[in-house]
PDB file of C-alpha atoms in Angstrom:
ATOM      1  CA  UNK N 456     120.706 -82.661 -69.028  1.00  0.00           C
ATOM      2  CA  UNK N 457     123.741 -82.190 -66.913  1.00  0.00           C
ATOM      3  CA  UNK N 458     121.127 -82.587 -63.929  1.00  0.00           C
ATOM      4  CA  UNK N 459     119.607 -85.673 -65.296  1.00  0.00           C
ATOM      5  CA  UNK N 460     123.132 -86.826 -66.590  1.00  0.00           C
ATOM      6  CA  UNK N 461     124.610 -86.065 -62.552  1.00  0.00           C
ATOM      7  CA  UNK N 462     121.651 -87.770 -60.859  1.00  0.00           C
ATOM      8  CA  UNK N 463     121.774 -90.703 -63.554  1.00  0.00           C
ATOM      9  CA  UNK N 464     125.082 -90.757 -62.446  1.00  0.00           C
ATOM     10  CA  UNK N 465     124.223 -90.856 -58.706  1.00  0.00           C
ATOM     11  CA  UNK N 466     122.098 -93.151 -58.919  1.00  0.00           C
ATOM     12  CA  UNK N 467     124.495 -95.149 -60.815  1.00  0.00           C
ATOM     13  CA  UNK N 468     126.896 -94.503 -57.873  1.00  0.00           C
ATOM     14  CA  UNK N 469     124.298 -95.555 -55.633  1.00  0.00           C
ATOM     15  CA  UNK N 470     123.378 -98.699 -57.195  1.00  0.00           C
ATOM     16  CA  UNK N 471     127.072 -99.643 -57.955  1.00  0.00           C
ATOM     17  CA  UNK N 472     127.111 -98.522 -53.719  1.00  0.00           C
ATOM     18  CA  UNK N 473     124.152-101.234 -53.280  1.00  0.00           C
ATOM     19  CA  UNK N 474     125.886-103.609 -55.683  1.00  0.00           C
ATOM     20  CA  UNK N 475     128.983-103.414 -53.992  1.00  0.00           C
ATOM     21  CA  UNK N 476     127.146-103.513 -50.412  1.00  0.00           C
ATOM     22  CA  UNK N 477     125.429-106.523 -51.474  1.00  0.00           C
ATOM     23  CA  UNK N 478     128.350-108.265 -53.488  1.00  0.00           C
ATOM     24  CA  UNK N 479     130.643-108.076 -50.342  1.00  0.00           C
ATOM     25  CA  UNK N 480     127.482-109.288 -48.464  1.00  0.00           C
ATOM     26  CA  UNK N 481     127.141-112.061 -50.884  1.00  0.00           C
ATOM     27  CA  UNK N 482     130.805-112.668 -51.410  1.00  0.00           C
ATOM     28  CA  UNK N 483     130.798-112.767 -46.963  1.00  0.00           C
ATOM     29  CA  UNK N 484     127.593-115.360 -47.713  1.00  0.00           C
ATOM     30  CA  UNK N 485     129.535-117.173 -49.701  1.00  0.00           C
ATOM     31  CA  UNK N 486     132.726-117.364 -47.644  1.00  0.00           C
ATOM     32  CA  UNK N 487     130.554-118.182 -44.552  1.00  0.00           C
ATOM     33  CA  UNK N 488     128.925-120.891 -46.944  1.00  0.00           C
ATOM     34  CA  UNK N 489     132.399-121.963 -47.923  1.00  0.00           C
ATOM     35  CA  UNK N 490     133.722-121.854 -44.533  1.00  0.00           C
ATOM     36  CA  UNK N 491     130.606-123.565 -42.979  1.00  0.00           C
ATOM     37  CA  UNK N 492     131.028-126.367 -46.623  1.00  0.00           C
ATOM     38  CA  UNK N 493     135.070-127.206 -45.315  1.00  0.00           C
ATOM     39  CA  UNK N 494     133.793-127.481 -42.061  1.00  0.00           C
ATOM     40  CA  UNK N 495     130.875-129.871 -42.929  1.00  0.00           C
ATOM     41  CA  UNK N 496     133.597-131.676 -45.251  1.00  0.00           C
ATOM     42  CA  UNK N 497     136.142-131.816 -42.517  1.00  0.00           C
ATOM     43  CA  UNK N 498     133.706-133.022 -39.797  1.00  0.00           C
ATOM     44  CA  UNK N 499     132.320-135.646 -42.669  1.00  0.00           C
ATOM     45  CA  UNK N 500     135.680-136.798 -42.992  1.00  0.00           C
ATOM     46  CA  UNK N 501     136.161-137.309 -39.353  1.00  0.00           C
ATOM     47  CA  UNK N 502     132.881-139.234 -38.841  1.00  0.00           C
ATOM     48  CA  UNK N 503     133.908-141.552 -41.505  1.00  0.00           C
ATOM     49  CA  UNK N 504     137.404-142.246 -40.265  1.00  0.00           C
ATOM     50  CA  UNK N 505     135.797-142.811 -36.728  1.00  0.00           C
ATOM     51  CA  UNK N 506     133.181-145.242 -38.272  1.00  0.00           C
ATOM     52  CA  UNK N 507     135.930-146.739 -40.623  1.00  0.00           C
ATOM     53  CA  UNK N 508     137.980-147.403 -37.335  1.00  0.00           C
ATOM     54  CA  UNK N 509     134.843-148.465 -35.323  1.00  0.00           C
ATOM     55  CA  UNK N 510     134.261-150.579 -38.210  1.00  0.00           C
ATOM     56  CA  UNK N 511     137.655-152.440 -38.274  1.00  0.00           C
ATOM     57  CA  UNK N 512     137.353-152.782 -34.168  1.00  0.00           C
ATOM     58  CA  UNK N 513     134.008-154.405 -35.011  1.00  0.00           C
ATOM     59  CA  UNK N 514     134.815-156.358 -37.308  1.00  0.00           C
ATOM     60  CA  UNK N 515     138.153-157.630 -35.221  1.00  0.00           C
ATOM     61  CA  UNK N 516     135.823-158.195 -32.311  1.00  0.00           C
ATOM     62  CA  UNK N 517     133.061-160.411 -34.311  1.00  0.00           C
ATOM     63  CA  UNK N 518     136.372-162.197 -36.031  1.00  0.00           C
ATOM     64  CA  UNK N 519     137.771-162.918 -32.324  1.00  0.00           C
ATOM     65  CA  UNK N 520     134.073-163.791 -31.347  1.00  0.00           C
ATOM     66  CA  UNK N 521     133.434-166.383 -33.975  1.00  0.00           C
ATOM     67  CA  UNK N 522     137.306-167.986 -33.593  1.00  0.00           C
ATOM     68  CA  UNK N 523     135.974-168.107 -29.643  1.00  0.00           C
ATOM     69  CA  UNK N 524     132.896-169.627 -30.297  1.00  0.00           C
ATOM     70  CA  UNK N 525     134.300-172.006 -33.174  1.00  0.00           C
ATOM     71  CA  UNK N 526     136.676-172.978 -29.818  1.00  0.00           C
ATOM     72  CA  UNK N 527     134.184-173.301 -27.454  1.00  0.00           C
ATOM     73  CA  UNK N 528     131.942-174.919 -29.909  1.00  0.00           C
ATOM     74  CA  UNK N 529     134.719-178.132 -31.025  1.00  0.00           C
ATOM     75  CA  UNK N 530     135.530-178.477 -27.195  1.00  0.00           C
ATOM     76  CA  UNK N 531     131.181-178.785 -26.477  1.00  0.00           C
ATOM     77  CA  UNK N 532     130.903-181.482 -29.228  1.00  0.00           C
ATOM     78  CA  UNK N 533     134.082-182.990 -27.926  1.00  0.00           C
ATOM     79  CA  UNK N 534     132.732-183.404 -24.721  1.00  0.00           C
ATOM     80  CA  UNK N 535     129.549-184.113 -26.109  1.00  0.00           C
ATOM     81  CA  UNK N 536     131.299-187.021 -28.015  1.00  0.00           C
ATOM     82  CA  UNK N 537     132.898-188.565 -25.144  1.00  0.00           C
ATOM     83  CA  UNK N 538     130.111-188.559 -23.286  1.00  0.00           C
ATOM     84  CA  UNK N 539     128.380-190.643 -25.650  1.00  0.00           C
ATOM     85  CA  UNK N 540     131.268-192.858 -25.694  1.00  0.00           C
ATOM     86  CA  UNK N 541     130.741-192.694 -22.148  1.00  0.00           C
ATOM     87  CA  UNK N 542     127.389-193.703 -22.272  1.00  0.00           C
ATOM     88  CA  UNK N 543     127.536-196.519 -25.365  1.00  0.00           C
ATOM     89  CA  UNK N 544     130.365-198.289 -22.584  1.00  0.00           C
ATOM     90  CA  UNK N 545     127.876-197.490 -19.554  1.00  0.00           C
ATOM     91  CA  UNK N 546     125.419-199.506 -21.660  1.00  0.00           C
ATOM     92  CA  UNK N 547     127.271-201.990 -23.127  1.00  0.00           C
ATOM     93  CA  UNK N 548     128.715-202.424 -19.576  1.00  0.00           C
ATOM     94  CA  UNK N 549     125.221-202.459 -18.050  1.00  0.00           C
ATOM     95  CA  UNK N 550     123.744-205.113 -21.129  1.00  0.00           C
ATOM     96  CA  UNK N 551     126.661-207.544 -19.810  1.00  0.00           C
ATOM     97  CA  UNK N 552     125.742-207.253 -16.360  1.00  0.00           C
ATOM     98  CA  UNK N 553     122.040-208.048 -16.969  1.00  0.00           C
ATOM     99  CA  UNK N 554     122.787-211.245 -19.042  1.00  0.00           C
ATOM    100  CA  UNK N 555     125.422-211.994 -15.974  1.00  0.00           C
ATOM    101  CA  UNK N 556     122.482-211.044 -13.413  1.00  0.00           C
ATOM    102  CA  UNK N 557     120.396-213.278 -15.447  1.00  0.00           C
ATOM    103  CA  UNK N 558     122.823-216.133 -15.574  1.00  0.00           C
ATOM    104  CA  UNK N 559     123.281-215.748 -11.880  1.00  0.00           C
ATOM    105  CA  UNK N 560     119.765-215.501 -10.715  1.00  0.00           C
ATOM    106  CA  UNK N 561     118.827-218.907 -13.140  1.00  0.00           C
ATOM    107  CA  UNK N 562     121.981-220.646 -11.359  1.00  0.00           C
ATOM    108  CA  UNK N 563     120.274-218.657  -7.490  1.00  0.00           C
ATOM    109  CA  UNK N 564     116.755-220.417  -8.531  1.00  0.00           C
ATOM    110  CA  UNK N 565     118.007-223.488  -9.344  1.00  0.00           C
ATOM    111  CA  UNK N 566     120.283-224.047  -6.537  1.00  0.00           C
ATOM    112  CA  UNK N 567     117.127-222.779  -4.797  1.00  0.00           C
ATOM    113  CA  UNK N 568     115.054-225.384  -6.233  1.00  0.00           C
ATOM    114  CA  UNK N 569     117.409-228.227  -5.450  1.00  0.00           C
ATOM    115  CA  UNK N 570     117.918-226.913  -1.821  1.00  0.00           C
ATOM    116  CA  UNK N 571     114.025-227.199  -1.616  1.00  0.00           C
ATOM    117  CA  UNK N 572     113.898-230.970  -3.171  1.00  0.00           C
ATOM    118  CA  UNK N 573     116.348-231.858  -0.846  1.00  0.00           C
ATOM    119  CA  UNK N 574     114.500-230.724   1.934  1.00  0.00           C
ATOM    120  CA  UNK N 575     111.441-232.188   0.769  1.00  0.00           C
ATOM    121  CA  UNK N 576     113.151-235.354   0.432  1.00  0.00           C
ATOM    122  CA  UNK N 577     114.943-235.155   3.940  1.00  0.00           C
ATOM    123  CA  UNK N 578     111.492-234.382   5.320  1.00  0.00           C
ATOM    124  CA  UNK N 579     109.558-237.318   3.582  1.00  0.00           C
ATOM    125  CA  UNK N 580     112.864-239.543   4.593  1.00  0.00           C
ATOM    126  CA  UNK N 581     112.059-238.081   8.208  1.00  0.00           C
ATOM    127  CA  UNK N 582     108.416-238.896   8.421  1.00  0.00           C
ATOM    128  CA  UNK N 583     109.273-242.365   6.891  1.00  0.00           C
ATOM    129  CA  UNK N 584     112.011-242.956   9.958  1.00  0.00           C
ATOM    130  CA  UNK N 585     109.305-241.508  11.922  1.00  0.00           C
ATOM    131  CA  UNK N 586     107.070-243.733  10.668  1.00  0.00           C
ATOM    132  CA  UNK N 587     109.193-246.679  10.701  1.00  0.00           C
ATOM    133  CA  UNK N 588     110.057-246.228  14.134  1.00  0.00           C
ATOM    134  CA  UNK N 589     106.244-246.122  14.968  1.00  0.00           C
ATOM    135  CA  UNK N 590     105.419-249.334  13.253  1.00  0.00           C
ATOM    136  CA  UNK N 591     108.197-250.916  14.489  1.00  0.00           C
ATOM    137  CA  UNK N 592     107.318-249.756  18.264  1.00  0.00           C
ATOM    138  CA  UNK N 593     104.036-250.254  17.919  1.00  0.00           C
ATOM    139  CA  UNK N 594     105.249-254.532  17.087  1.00  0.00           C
ATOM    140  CA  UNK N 595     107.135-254.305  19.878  1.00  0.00           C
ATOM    141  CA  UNK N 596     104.592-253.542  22.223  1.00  0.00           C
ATOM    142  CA  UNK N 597     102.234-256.209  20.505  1.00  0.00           C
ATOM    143  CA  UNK N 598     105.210-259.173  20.649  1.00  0.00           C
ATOM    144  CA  UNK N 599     106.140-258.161  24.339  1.00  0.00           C
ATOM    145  CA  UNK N 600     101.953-257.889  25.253  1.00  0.00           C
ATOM    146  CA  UNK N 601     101.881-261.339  23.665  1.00  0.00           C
ATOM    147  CA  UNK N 602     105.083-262.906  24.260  1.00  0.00           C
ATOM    148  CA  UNK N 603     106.164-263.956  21.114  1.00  0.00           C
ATOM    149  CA  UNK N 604     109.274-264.362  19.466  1.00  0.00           C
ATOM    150  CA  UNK N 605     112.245-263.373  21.524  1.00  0.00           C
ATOM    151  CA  UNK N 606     109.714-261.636  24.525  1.00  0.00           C
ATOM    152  CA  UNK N 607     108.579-264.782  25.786  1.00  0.00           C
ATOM    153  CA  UNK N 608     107.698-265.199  29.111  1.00  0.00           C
ATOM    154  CA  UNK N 609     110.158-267.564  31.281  1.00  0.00           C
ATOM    155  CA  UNK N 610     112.972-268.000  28.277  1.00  0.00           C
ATOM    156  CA  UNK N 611     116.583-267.423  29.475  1.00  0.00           C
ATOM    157  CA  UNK N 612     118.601-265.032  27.648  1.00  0.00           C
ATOM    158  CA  UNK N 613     122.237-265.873  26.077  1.00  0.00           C
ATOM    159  CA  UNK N 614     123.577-264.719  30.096  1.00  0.00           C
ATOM    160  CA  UNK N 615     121.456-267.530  31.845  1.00  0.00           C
ATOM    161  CA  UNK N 616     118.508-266.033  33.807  1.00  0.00           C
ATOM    162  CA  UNK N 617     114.931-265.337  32.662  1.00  0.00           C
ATOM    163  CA  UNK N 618     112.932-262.657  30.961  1.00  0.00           C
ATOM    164  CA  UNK N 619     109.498-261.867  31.941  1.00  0.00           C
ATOM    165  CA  UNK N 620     107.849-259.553  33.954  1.00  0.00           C
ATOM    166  CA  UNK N 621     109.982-260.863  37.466  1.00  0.00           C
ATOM    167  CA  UNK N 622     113.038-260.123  35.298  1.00  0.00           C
ATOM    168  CA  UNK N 623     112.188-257.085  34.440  1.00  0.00           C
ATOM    169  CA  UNK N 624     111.459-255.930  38.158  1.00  0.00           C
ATOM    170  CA  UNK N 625     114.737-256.614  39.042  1.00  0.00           C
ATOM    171  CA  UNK N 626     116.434-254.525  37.135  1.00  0.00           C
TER     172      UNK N 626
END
């Protein structure tokens, strides 16, 4: 019995050995775990400040971003605005200056149109003189062929000496 009780006892000793062997093995697991857990916490905390500032600078830089285009976007419709002011004058100024071109041009074709009556009338008074001056030759020519009236042959003139066709050699 004191055999059985000795190796009972060994073996306790032994297992209590293992026990221990494996309790510092687990309590070395569990400090690595532990160690490896702050570590994981630490670097967790890290990444989240870093994304937490990243954040803010994001968030400043959209903020600055949207005040810039808000900027940009006023001065765009400003100019945007005056240039349809710009325009609505530029048309307005052009509609005036087609009812003056129109005005003008009516006054052009009518002072036209007058210019071209007077013509016409200068030329019809023209072939009238023309004409005139034709017929009235033309009776000439028959009263001096004939004599007649004051182109009669052998009548003295108002300075004493005859007409006729000796007179007329003379000269």
């Amino acid at each position: 019995m004191k055999m059985v009780q000795k190796h009972a006892d060994l073996q306790l000793q032994q297992t209590e050995k293992q026990n221990t062997g494996t309790e510092w093995r687990l309590k070395d697991q569990i400090q690595q775990v532990q160690e490896k857990l702050q570590l994981e916490v630490r670097v967790h905390e890290e990444s989240k400040n870093w994304l937490h500032h990243q954040h803010k600078e994001l968030q400043q830089q959209f903020e600055w971003w949207q005040l810039h285009f808000d900027q940009i976007s006023q001065e765009k419709q400003q100019q945007v605005d005056e240039r349809q002011r710009e325009l609505t004058q530029n048309s307005d100024r052009l509609t005036q200056l087609k009812r003056k071109f129109r005005d003008m041009e009516q006054v052009v074709l009518k002072s036209r149109q007058q210019k071209e009556m007077l013509r016409r009338q200068l030329e019809r008074q023209q072939e009238e003189i023309t004409a005139v001056t034709m017929i009235q030759a033309w009776w000439r020519g028959c009263m001096v062929r004939r004599g007649l009236g004051p182109f009669k042959k052998g009548t003295k003139s108002k300075d004493g000496k005859k007409k006729g066709k000796k007179a007329k050699g003379k000269k």
